[in-house]
Amino acid sequence: MTDSYVYAAVRTPFGRFSGALSGVRPDDLASMVVSGVLAKVPALDPGGIDDVVWGNANGAGEDNRNVGRMAVLLAGLPTSVPATTVNRLCGSSLDAAIIASRAIETGDADIVLTGGVESMTRAPWVLPKPDRAHPAGDVTAVSTTLGWRLVNARMPKEWTVSLGEANEQLADRFGIGRERQDAFAVRSHVLAEEAWAAGFYDDTVLPVVAEGKGTVLERDEGIRAGSTVERLAVLKPSFRPDGAITAGNASPLSDGASAVLLGSEAAGARIGTDPLARVAGRGVFALDPQAFGFAPVEAANRALKSAGITWSDVSAVELNEAFAVQALACVGAWGIDPETVNAKGGAIALGHPLGASGGRLLGTLAHRLKESGQRWGVAAICIGVGQGLAVVLENVTEGSR
């Protein structure tokens, strides 16, 4: 078996729900990052891409079921380049990279383009088909933006609570109060603002240009400069009257896309650049559906075991901040230095377009390792309905230690 490597990664800025990207279709967002990541490797003949694996959590509307294939076609790649779309909800684009890395390591592919997209703004309403023709009563349209829908009556009620209620339960379980959650959220905004100001994202985030409108978004729309715990403290709880979770300490509904190019070591000659990082380990884990926020803990532990290292070796962690409470619970369970986690801001500030977030985590991790020169990093994400995914990267850039 050979190794698989990350060669390039880009993303769009992430837009807020009904914000700057609300007029841009998800397939167009996806095609933008396909073109954008290939622009990073101009020596690569796009016809030499063996497969495209794309993440998407919706698929019910303009995503058009296989949005990966749509992105390939809209980006103008040769029609001979195949594509599939995978759905592991919030973990979809990280799963896409995992699938690609396995294909490369087993020799089934040499170069695989991965990524993901979500327009939560443009997610459609759906109508269930009636049990019989011509029903006389009203039918309710159901939003596909987030969470459970058209739930099977056989599902236990405790499994199908809202994502927010599930994380209120996590707060109760670990005794993580409102003040800690708000402080973590403020940190996310502060670090994201600092990273943008320092130019960290300049080379990896592509401005979104819409036909007839020019540039519609250049940086992440959800960052709130000047956020303070005092400002967040006045927000009302979102899920329980006396709860701790608010719109300020949870990730927002978002729109955006990400892309990550993977290949074998031998593919470097065709790609025309040296790799950024080696995919060293992978892990997947599942719990009861309502405990999904804690699932990254064991997923990451398994990825570390696969890589043959321990937490003491890890210098950088990218953990998706679906909710501040679940991120705090995971960091606490790992027993790691919190300062290694999301040093360039996290999803509370940057946004969480479901299908795109895993690719953002992986790309950010690779570039954090390159910037610092440190060797090992972990990307991890919680996934609705009780799952978690994680990937270990090893820095292979010049001067890494």
Short mmCIF file of C-alpha atoms in Angstrom, two decimals:
data_model
loop_
_atom_site.label_atom_id
_atom_site.label_comp_id
_atom_site.label_asym_id
_atom_site.label_seq_id
_atom_site.Cartn_x
_atom_site.Cartn_y
_atom_site.Cartn_z
CA MET A 1 0.00 0.00 0.00
CA THR A 2 1.03 3.58 -0.65
CA ASP A 3 0.36 6.73 1.36
CA SER A 4 -2.14 9.46 0.54
CA TYR A 5 -1.38 13.16 0.77
CA VAL A 6 -3.15 16.51 0.86
CA TYR A 7 -1.80 18.65 -1.99
CA ALA A 8 -4.07 21.69 -2.00
CA ALA A 9 -7.15 23.05 -0.25
CA VAL A 10 -9.44 26.02 -0.77
CA ARG A 11 -12.88 27.15 0.28
CA THR A 12 -15.34 29.95 -0.23
CA PRO A 13 -16.02 32.41 2.54
CA PHE A 14 -18.92 31.08 4.56
CA GLY A 15 -22.06 33.18 4.36
CA ARG A 16 -24.79 33.62 6.94
CA PHE A 17 -28.28 32.22 6.42
CA SER A 18 -30.16 34.51 4.02
CA GLY A 19 -26.98 36.56 3.69
CA ALA A 20 -24.56 37.43 0.92
CA LEU A 21 -24.53 33.95 -0.64
CA SER A 22 -28.30 33.45 -0.54
CA GLY A 23 -28.57 34.13 -4.26
CA VAL A 24 -25.88 31.59 -5.23
CA ARG A 25 -26.89 28.01 -6.02
CA PRO A 26 -25.03 25.20 -4.21
CA ASP A 27 -23.89 23.64 -7.47
CA ASP A 28 -22.35 26.97 -8.46
CA LEU A 29 -20.59 27.26 -5.09
CA ALA A 30 -19.24 23.75 -5.58
CA SER A 31 -18.00 24.46 -9.10
CA MET A 32 -16.18 27.56 -7.83
CA VAL A 33 -14.02 25.60 -5.40
CA VAL A 34 -13.42 22.84 -7.94
CA SER A 35 -11.99 25.47 -10.26
CA GLY A 36 -10.26 27.21 -7.37
CA VAL A 37 -8.37 24.23 -6.04
CA LEU A 38 -7.25 23.27 -9.55
CA ALA A 39 -5.96 26.82 -10.02
CA LYS A 40 -3.56 26.04 -7.15
CA VAL A 41 -2.03 23.24 -9.22
CA PRO A 42 -1.91 24.61 -12.80
CA ALA A 43 0.42 21.85 -13.99
CA LEU A 44 -2.24 19.21 -13.36
CA ASP A 45 -4.26 18.09 -16.36
CA PRO A 46 -7.84 17.92 -15.01
CA GLY A 47 -8.43 14.92 -17.24
CA GLY A 48 -5.97 13.03 -15.03
CA ILE A 49 -8.23 13.19 -11.97
CA ASP A 50 -9.32 9.63 -11.24
CA ASP A 51 -12.42 10.51 -9.25
CA VAL A 52 -14.26 13.29 -7.47
CA VAL A 53 -15.84 12.54 -4.08
CA TRP A 54 -18.11 15.30 -2.81
CA GLY A 55 -19.94 15.87 0.46
CA ASN A 56 -23.48 17.22 0.77
CA ALA A 57 -26.02 16.83 3.56
CA ASN A 58 -29.14 17.89 1.70
CA GLY A 59 -29.38 16.85 -1.93
CA ALA A 60 -33.10 17.52 -2.03
CA GLY A 61 -33.09 20.71 -4.11
CA GLU A 62 -30.64 22.53 -6.38
CA ASP A 63 -27.95 20.12 -5.15
CA ASN A 64 -29.66 17.81 -7.68
CA ARG A 65 -28.85 14.53 -5.88
CA ASN A 66 -25.26 14.19 -7.16
CA VAL A 67 -23.93 17.71 -6.72
CA GLY A 68 -20.36 16.44 -7.09
CA ARG A 69 -21.02 15.52 -10.70
CA MET A 70 -22.83 18.81 -11.24
CA ALA A 71 -19.78 20.69 -9.94
CA VAL A 72 -17.45 18.82 -12.29
CA LEU A 73 -19.62 19.65 -15.28
CA LEU A 74 -20.22 23.28 -14.33
CA ALA A 75 -16.49 23.80 -13.70
CA GLY A 76 -15.77 22.70 -17.26
CA LEU A 77 -13.76 19.60 -16.42
CA PRO A 78 -13.68 16.88 -19.07
CA THR A 79 -16.85 14.82 -19.00
CA SER A 80 -14.61 11.77 -18.52
CA VAL A 81 -13.95 12.85 -14.90
CA PRO A 82 -16.38 10.88 -12.72
CA ALA A 83 -17.91 12.08 -9.46
CA THR A 84 -19.96 10.79 -6.56
CA THR A 85 -21.71 12.55 -3.70
CA VAL A 86 -21.59 11.17 -0.16
CA ASN A 87 -23.81 12.08 2.77
CA ARG A 88 -22.63 11.70 6.35
CA LEU A 89 -24.45 14.90 7.33
CA CYS A 90 -22.03 17.37 8.99
CA GLY A 91 -19.10 15.05 8.30
CA SER A 92 -19.78 14.61 4.59
CA SER A 93 -16.71 16.36 3.15
CA LEU A 94 -14.38 14.88 5.77
CA ASP A 95 -15.85 11.51 4.84
CA ALA A 96 -15.19 12.33 1.19
CA ALA A 97 -11.50 12.89 1.99
CA ILE A 98 -11.38 9.65 3.99
CA ILE A 99 -12.90 7.71 1.09
CA ALA A 100 -10.40 9.30 -1.31
CA SER A 101 -7.43 8.53 0.93
CA ARG A 102 -8.42 4.87 1.10
CA ALA A 103 -8.77 4.68 -2.69
CA ILE A 104 -5.30 6.15 -3.11
CA GLU A 105 -3.70 3.93 -0.48
CA THR A 106 -5.14 0.76 -2.03
CA GLY A 107 -4.06 1.77 -5.52
CA ASP A 108 -7.57 2.23 -6.88
CA ALA A 109 -6.81 5.88 -7.65
CA ASP A 110 -3.82 8.18 -7.91
CA ILE A 111 -5.45 11.63 -7.76
CA VAL A 112 -8.84 12.34 -6.17
CA LEU A 113 -10.54 15.70 -5.83
CA THR A 114 -12.73 15.96 -2.73
CA GLY A 115 -14.85 18.60 -1.08
CA GLY A 116 -18.34 19.53 -0.11
CA VAL A 117 -21.03 22.16 -0.32
CA GLU A 118 -24.15 23.33 1.45
CA SER A 119 -26.54 26.20 0.92
CA MET A 120 -28.66 26.04 4.02
CA THR A 121 -30.42 29.20 2.85
CA ARG A 122 -31.58 27.59 -0.37
CA ALA A 123 -32.51 24.20 1.11
CA PRO A 124 -36.07 23.54 -0.11
CA TRP A 125 -39.26 22.68 1.69
CA VAL A 126 -40.52 19.20 0.94
CA LEU A 127 -44.00 17.71 0.85
CA PRO A 128 -44.53 14.05 1.74
CA LYS A 129 -46.39 12.07 -0.87
CA PRO A 130 -49.90 11.12 0.33
CA ASP A 131 -50.83 7.58 1.26
CA ARG A 132 -53.75 7.78 -1.12
CA ALA A 133 -54.63 9.86 -4.15
CA HIS A 134 -56.41 13.20 -3.83
CA PRO A 135 -56.34 13.80 -0.05
CA ALA A 136 -58.89 16.36 1.08
CA GLY A 137 -56.92 17.85 3.97
CA ASP A 138 -53.99 20.23 4.18
CA VAL A 139 -50.40 19.09 3.73
CA THR A 140 -47.51 20.70 5.62
CA ALA A 141 -44.30 21.65 3.84
CA VAL A 142 -41.24 20.59 5.87
CA SER A 143 -37.96 22.51 5.89
CA THR A 144 -34.83 20.60 4.85
CA THR A 145 -32.45 23.22 6.27
CA LEU A 146 -31.38 21.34 9.40
CA GLY A 147 -32.22 18.47 11.69
CA TRP A 148 -34.80 15.70 11.70
CA ARG A 149 -37.65 15.69 9.18
CA LEU A 150 -40.41 13.24 8.23
CA VAL A 151 -39.36 11.12 11.20
CA ASN A 152 -40.24 7.44 11.27
CA ALA A 153 -42.78 6.80 14.05
CA ARG A 154 -40.74 3.78 15.21
CA MET A 155 -37.81 5.99 16.23
CA PRO A 156 -37.57 6.36 20.04
CA LYS A 157 -38.51 9.90 21.09
CA GLU A 158 -35.30 10.38 23.06
CA TRP A 159 -33.31 9.92 19.85
CA THR A 160 -35.16 12.52 17.85
CA VAL A 161 -34.89 15.56 20.11
CA SER A 162 -33.67 18.75 18.44
CA LEU A 163 -29.93 19.26 18.03
CA GLY A 164 -30.11 22.06 20.57
CA GLU A 165 -31.92 19.98 23.17
CA ALA A 166 -29.39 17.19 22.62
CA ASN A 167 -26.61 19.61 23.52
CA GLU A 168 -28.50 20.99 26.50
CA GLN A 169 -28.44 17.40 27.73
CA LEU A 170 -24.69 17.32 27.12
CA ALA A 171 -24.32 20.51 29.17
CA ASP A 172 -26.22 18.88 32.01
CA ARG A 173 -24.14 15.72 31.77
CA PHE A 174 -20.78 17.50 32.02
CA GLY A 175 -21.79 20.54 34.06
CA ILE A 176 -20.76 23.01 31.37
CA GLY A 177 -22.54 26.27 32.12
CA ARG A 178 -23.56 29.29 30.11
CA GLU A 179 -20.56 31.43 31.03
CA ARG A 180 -18.04 28.85 29.81
CA GLN A 181 -19.97 28.38 26.58
CA ASP A 182 -20.15 32.12 25.94
CA ALA A 183 -16.43 32.55 26.68
CA PHE A 184 -15.59 29.79 24.20
CA ALA A 185 -17.77 31.46 21.57
CA VAL A 186 -16.06 34.82 22.08
CA ARG A 187 -12.69 33.14 21.67
CA SER A 188 -13.84 31.75 18.32
CA HIS A 189 -14.73 35.20 17.01
CA VAL A 190 -11.56 36.81 18.35
CA LEU A 191 -9.26 34.19 16.83
CA ALA A 192 -11.10 34.22 13.49
CA GLU A 193 -10.80 38.01 13.30
CA GLU A 194 -7.11 37.83 14.18
CA ALA A 195 -6.46 35.11 11.58
CA TRP A 196 -8.09 37.16 8.83
CA ALA A 197 -6.20 40.29 9.90
CA ALA A 198 -2.90 38.37 9.86
CA GLY A 199 -3.55 37.09 6.32
CA PHE A 200 -3.86 33.41 7.25
CA TYR A 201 -6.94 32.91 5.06
CA ASP A 202 -5.84 35.08 2.14
CA ASP A 203 -4.41 32.21 0.11
CA THR A 204 -7.05 29.60 0.90
CA VAL A 205 -10.38 31.45 0.73
CA LEU A 206 -11.76 32.35 -2.69
CA PRO A 207 -13.99 35.40 -3.08
CA VAL A 208 -17.40 34.41 -4.44
CA VAL A 209 -18.20 36.12 -7.72
CA ALA A 210 -21.78 35.93 -8.97
CA GLU A 211 -22.74 36.47 -12.58
CA GLY A 212 -24.01 39.99 -13.10
CA LYS A 213 -23.28 40.95 -9.48
CA GLY A 214 -19.48 40.86 -9.23
CA THR A 215 -17.90 39.89 -5.93
CA VAL A 216 -20.60 39.15 -3.36
CA LEU A 217 -18.48 37.86 -0.46
CA GLU A 218 -14.76 38.02 0.32
CA ARG A 219 -14.53 36.89 3.94
CA ASP A 220 -16.58 34.86 6.38
CA GLU A 221 -19.79 36.69 7.07
CA GLY A 222 -20.46 35.36 10.56
CA ILE A 223 -17.44 36.82 12.36
CA ARG A 224 -18.48 39.39 14.94
CA ALA A 225 -15.59 41.72 15.73
CA GLY A 226 -15.76 43.02 19.26
CA SER A 227 -17.70 40.08 20.65
CA THR A 228 -17.66 39.93 24.44
CA VAL A 229 -19.08 37.64 27.07
CA GLU A 230 -21.15 40.56 28.31
CA ARG A 231 -22.81 40.99 24.91
CA LEU A 232 -23.53 37.29 24.56
CA ALA A 233 -24.94 37.14 28.07
CA VAL A 234 -28.02 39.15 27.08
CA LEU A 235 -29.11 36.65 24.42
CA LYS A 236 -32.09 34.48 25.29
CA PRO A 237 -31.78 30.67 25.43
CA SER A 238 -32.85 29.06 22.16
CA PHE A 239 -34.05 25.61 23.23
CA ARG A 240 -35.04 25.67 26.91
CA PRO A 241 -36.47 28.62 28.83
CA ASP A 242 -33.72 28.17 31.41
CA GLY A 243 -31.14 26.68 29.05
CA ALA A 244 -27.55 27.66 28.32
CA ILE A 245 -27.46 27.40 24.52
CA THR A 246 -28.13 30.58 22.55
CA ALA A 247 -27.63 31.86 19.03
CA GLY A 248 -24.35 33.28 20.30
CA ASN A 249 -22.68 30.07 21.48
CA ALA A 250 -23.77 27.76 18.66
CA SER A 251 -22.72 27.71 15.03
CA PRO A 252 -24.99 29.64 12.64
CA LEU A 253 -26.85 28.28 9.65
CA SER A 254 -24.46 28.87 6.76
CA ASP A 255 -23.74 28.64 3.03
CA GLY A 256 -20.40 27.69 1.46
CA ALA A 257 -18.14 25.15 -0.20
CA SER A 258 -14.69 23.63 0.30
CA ALA A 259 -12.31 21.50 -1.77
CA VAL A 260 -9.27 19.35 -0.95
CA LEU A 261 -7.03 17.69 -3.55
CA LEU A 262 -5.50 14.37 -2.51
CA GLY A 263 -3.01 12.18 -4.29
CA SER A 264 -0.29 9.60 -3.92
CA GLU A 265 3.36 10.53 -3.51
CA ALA A 266 4.03 9.48 -7.10
CA ALA A 267 1.24 11.76 -8.31
CA GLY A 268 3.22 14.79 -7.19
CA ALA A 269 5.06 14.90 -10.52
CA ARG A 270 1.76 15.26 -12.39
CA ILE A 271 0.21 17.60 -9.83
CA GLY A 272 3.30 19.79 -10.08
CA THR A 273 3.74 20.62 -6.40
CA ASP A 274 4.90 19.07 -3.17
CA PRO A 275 2.25 17.80 -0.74
CA LEU A 276 1.25 19.64 2.41
CA ALA A 277 0.46 16.70 4.67
CA ARG A 278 0.11 12.93 4.81
CA VAL A 279 -3.15 11.31 5.85
CA ALA A 280 -1.79 9.29 8.76
CA GLY A 281 -4.89 8.00 10.52
CA ARG A 282 -8.67 7.87 10.36
CA GLY A 283 -11.39 7.14 12.88
CA VAL A 284 -15.17 6.81 12.97
CA PHE A 285 -17.43 6.24 15.96
CA ALA A 286 -21.10 6.35 16.91
CA LEU A 287 -23.21 6.83 20.04
CA ASP A 288 -26.91 7.19 20.81
CA PRO A 289 -28.27 9.80 18.36
CA GLN A 290 -28.83 12.48 21.02
CA ALA A 291 -25.19 12.17 22.19
CA PHE A 292 -23.75 13.09 18.79
CA GLY A 293 -21.80 16.06 20.14
CA PHE A 294 -19.52 13.75 22.14
CA ALA A 295 -18.85 11.25 19.34
CA PRO A 296 -15.64 12.97 18.08
CA VAL A 297 -13.90 11.93 21.31
CA GLU A 298 -13.56 8.26 20.44
CA ALA A 299 -13.36 8.92 16.68
CA ALA A 300 -10.21 10.99 17.26
CA ASN A 301 -8.79 8.46 19.72
CA ARG A 302 -9.19 5.78 17.07
CA ALA A 303 -7.59 7.97 14.42
CA LEU A 304 -4.59 8.54 16.69
CA LYS A 305 -4.26 4.81 17.29
CA SER A 306 -4.40 4.24 13.54
CA ALA A 307 -1.59 6.78 13.09
CA GLY A 308 0.49 5.19 15.84
CA ILE A 309 0.70 8.35 17.96
CA THR A 310 -0.92 9.77 21.11
CA TRP A 311 -2.39 13.12 22.13
CA SER A 312 0.99 14.12 23.54
CA ASP A 313 2.32 14.22 19.97
CA VAL A 314 -0.45 16.50 18.63
CA SER A 315 0.21 20.22 18.21
CA ALA A 316 -2.88 21.37 16.30
CA VAL A 317 -6.55 20.39 16.50
CA GLU A 318 -9.39 21.50 14.24
CA LEU A 319 -12.66 20.55 15.93
CA ASN A 320 -15.92 21.66 14.40
CA GLU A 321 -17.77 23.91 16.82
CA ALA A 322 -21.34 22.85 16.17
CA PHE A 323 -22.08 24.05 19.71
CA ALA A 324 -19.68 25.50 22.24
CA VAL A 325 -20.76 22.93 24.80
CA GLN A 326 -19.92 19.92 22.66
CA ALA A 327 -16.54 21.34 21.72
CA LEU A 328 -15.76 21.97 25.39
CA ALA A 329 -16.89 18.46 26.30
CA CYS A 330 -14.63 16.90 23.67
CA VAL A 331 -11.59 18.99 24.57
CA GLY A 332 -12.11 18.13 28.23
CA ALA A 333 -12.36 14.42 27.51
CA TRP A 334 -9.15 14.46 25.48
CA GLY A 335 -7.32 16.30 28.26
CA ILE A 336 -5.44 18.48 25.78
CA ASP A 337 -4.27 22.08 25.87
CA PRO A 338 -7.30 24.13 24.73
CA GLU A 339 -4.98 26.60 23.02
CA THR A 340 -4.13 23.99 20.37
CA VAL A 341 -7.80 23.86 19.32
CA ASN A 342 -9.15 26.06 16.52
CA ALA A 343 -6.37 28.62 16.75
CA LYS A 344 -7.69 30.38 13.64
CA GLY A 345 -11.29 30.51 14.83
CA GLY A 346 -13.98 27.87 14.57
CA ALA A 347 -17.45 27.27 13.25
CA ILE A 348 -19.19 29.49 15.79
CA ALA A 349 -17.51 32.45 14.09
CA LEU A 350 -16.69 31.13 10.63
CA GLY A 351 -19.93 29.24 10.00
CA HIS A 352 -21.01 25.66 9.49
CA PRO A 353 -22.39 24.87 6.02
CA LEU A 354 -22.95 21.19 6.74
CA GLY A 355 -21.50 19.50 3.67
CA ALA A 356 -18.52 21.85 3.46
CA SER A 357 -17.26 21.92 7.04
CA GLY A 358 -15.10 18.79 6.98
CA GLY A 359 -13.10 20.08 4.03
CA ARG A 360 -12.63 23.39 5.82
CA LEU A 361 -11.28 21.60 8.88
CA LEU A 362 -8.84 19.50 6.88
CA GLY A 363 -7.59 22.39 4.77
CA THR A 364 -7.17 24.67 7.76
CA LEU A 365 -5.33 21.95 9.67
CA ALA A 366 -2.90 21.34 6.81
CA HIS A 367 -2.11 25.05 6.55
CA ARG A 368 -1.80 25.48 10.32
CA LEU A 369 0.81 22.71 10.36
CA LYS A 370 2.63 24.27 7.43
CA GLU A 371 2.65 27.69 9.14
CA SER A 372 3.91 26.35 12.48
CA GLY A 373 6.24 23.66 11.15
CA GLN A 374 4.86 21.26 13.73
CA ARG A 375 4.33 17.65 12.81
CA TRP A 376 0.97 16.23 13.91
CA GLY A 377 -2.61 17.49 13.79
CA VAL A 378 -6.15 16.19 14.19
CA ALA A 379 -9.34 17.23 12.39
CA ALA A 380 -12.56 16.03 14.05
CA ILE A 381 -16.27 16.66 13.63
CA CYS A 382 -19.52 15.67 15.30
CA ILE A 383 -22.35 14.43 13.12
CA GLY A 384 -26.09 14.47 13.74
CA VAL A 385 -27.73 11.14 14.63
CA GLY A 386 -24.86 10.17 16.87
CA GLN A 387 -21.67 9.95 14.82
CA GLY A 388 -18.15 11.37 14.78
CA LEU A 389 -15.26 11.39 12.31
CA ALA A 390 -11.58 12.25 12.66
CA VAL A 391 -8.43 12.38 10.54
CA VAL A 392 -4.79 12.67 11.63
CA LEU A 393 -2.46 14.64 9.38
CA GLU A 394 1.34 14.56 9.39
CA ASN A 395 3.07 17.70 8.17
CA VAL A 396 5.43 16.90 5.29
CA THR A 397 6.33 20.44 4.21
CA GLU A 398 9.94 21.53 4.16
CA GLY A 399 11.22 22.37 7.62
CA SER A 400 8.53 20.40 9.48
CA ARG A 401 9.57 18.90 12.78
#
